[in-house]
Short mmCIF file of C-alpha atoms in Angstrom, two decimals:
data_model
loop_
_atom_site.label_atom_id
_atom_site.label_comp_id
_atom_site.label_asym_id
_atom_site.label_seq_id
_atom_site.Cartn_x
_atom_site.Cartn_y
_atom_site.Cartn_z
CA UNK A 1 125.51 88.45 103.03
CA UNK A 2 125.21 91.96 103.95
CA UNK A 3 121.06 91.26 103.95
CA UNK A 4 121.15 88.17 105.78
CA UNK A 5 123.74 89.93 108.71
CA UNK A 6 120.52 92.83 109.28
CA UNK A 7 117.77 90.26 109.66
CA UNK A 8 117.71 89.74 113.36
CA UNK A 9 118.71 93.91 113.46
CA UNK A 10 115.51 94.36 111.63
CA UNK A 11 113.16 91.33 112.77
CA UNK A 12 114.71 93.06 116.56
CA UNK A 13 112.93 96.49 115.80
CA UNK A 14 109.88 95.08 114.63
CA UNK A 15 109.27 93.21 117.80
CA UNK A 16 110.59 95.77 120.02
CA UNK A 17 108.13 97.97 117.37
CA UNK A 18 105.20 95.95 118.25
CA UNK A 19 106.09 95.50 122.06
CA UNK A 20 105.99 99.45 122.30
CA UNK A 21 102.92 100.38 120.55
CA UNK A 22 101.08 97.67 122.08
CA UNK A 23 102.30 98.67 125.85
CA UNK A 24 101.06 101.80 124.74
CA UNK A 25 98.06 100.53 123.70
CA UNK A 26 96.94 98.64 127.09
CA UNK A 27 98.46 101.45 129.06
CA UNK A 28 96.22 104.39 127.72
CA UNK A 29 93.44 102.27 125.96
CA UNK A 30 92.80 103.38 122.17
CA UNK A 31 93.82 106.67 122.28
CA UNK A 32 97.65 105.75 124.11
CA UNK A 33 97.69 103.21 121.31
CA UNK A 34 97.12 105.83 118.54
CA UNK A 35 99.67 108.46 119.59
CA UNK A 36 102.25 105.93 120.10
CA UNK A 37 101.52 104.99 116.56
CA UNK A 38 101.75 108.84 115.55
CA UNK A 39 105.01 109.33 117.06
CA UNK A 40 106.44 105.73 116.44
CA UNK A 41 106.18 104.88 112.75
CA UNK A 42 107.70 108.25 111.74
CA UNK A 43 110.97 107.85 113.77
CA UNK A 44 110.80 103.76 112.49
CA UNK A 45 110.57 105.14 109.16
CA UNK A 46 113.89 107.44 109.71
CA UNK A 47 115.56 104.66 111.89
CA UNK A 48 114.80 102.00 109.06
CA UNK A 49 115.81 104.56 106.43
CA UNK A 50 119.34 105.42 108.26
CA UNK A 51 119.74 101.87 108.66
CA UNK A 52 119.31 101.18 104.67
CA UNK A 53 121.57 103.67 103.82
CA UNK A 54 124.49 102.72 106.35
CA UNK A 55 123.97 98.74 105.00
CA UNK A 56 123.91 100.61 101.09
CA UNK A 57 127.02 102.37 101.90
CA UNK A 58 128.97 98.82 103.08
CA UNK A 59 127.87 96.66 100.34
CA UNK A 60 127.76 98.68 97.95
CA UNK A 61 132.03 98.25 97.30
CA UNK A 62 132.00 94.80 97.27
CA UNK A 63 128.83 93.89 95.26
CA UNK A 64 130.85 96.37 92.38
CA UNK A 65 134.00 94.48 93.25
CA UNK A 66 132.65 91.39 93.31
CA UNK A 67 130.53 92.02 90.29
CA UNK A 68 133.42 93.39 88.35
CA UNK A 69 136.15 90.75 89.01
CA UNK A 70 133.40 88.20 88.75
CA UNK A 71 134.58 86.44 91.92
CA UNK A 72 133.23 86.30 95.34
CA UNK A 73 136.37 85.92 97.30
CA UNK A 74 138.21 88.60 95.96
CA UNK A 75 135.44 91.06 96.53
CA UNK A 76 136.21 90.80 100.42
CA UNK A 77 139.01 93.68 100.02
CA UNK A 78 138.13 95.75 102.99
CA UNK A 79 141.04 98.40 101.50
CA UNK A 80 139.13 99.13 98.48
CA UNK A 81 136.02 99.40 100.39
CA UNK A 82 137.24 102.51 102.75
CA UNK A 83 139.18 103.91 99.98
CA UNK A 84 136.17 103.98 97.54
CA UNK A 85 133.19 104.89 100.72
CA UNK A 86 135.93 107.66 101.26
CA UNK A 87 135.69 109.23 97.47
CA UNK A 88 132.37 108.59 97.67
CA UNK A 89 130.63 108.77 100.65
CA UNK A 90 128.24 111.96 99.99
CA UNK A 91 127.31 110.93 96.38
CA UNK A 92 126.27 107.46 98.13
CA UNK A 93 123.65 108.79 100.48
CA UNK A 94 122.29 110.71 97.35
CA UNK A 95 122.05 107.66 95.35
CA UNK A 96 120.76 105.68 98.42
CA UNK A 97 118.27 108.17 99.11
CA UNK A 98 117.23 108.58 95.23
CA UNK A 99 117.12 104.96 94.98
CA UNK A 100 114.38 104.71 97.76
CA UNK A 101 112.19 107.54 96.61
CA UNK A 102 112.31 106.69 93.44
CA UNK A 103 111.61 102.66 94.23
CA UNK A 104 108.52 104.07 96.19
CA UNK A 105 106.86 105.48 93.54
CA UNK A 106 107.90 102.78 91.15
CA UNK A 107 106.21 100.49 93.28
CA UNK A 108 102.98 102.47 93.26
CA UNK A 109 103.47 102.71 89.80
CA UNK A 110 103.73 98.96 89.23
CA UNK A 111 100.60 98.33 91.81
CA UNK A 112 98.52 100.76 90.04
CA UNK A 113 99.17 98.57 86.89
CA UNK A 114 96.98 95.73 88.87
CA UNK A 115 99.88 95.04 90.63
CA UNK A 116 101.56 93.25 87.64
CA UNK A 117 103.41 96.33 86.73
CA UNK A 118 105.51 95.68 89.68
CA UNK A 119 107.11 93.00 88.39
CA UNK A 120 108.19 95.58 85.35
CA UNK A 121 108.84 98.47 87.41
CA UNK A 122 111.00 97.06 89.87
CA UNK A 123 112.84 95.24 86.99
CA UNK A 124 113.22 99.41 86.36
CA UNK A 125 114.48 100.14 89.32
CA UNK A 126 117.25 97.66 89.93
CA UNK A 127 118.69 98.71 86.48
CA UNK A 128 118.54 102.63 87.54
CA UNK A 129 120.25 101.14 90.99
CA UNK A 130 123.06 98.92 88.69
CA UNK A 131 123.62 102.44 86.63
CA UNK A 132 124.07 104.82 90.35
CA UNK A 133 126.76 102.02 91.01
CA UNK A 134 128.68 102.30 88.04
CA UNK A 135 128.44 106.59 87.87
CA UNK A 136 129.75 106.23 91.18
CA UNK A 137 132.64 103.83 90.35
CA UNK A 138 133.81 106.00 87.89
CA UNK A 139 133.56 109.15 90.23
CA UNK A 140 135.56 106.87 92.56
CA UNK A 141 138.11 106.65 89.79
CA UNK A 142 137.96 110.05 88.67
CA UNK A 143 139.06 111.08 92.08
CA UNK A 144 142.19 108.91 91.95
CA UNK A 145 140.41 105.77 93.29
CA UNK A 146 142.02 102.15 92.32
CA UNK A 147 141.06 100.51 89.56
CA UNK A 148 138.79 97.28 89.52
CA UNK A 149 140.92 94.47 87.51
CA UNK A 150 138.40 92.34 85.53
CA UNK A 151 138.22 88.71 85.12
CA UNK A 152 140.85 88.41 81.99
CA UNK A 153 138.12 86.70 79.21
CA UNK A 154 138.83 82.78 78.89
CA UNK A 155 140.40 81.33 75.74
#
């Protein structure tokens, strides 16, 4: 839900991406249009990355909530959310930023493997993401967070 909420965020900066670099481009010719690109992908890159991490640090409470309890509704506790971004917040960005470099170069990984190996390295990387999660729900709990009830088991 999180996802679907940054599309028109994202689809926004790639237009207003693609608006700039191409004023720049019929402003100054070839030359405007190549040191726009210098100076713009680098800050879209951080932009885009800061972005990432700010949507990683929202979801990331309720996809564990709502993966624990096995229930979408009750995953929606905005309480537990603060409380458990609050514990931790710093060990988030860490994971976040892990989690990309280490996606990167899975992916490069995988493409090198004539790009089948993508399909098995980013199978790789969602499980070293699902792991972060949990480490970091038990640091949550370690530092006196609340506890996630589970879905009592039917009979």
């Amino acid at each position: 839900i999180v996802g679907l909420a940054m599309l028109p965020v994202i689809a926004g900066m790639a237009i207003l991406f693609a608006v700039l670099v191409g004023g720049a481009g019929a402003a100054g010719g070839d030359d405007g249009a190549a040191i726009a690109m210098m100076v713009a992908v680098p800050m879209l890159l951080l932009v885009m990355m800061a972005i990432g991490i700010a949507v990683n640090m929202i979801s990331v409470p309720f996809m564990l909530r709502a993966g624990l309890m096995q229930d979408f509704g009750a995953a929606f506790d905005f309480g537990f959310a603060k409380q458990f971004i609050r514990n931790t917040w710093k060990e988030m960005v860490l994971c976040a930023l892990f989690s990309m470099a280490a996606g990167m170069l899975l992916a490069i990984v995988g493409m090198a493997l004539l790009c089948v190996g993508v399909y098995f390295t980013m199978s790789i990387a969602i499980l070293m993401q699902a792991h972060l999660i949990f480490q970091l729900y038990e640091l949550h709990l370690a530092r006196g967070g609340d506890v996630i009830p589970l879905k009592p088991e039917a009979v």
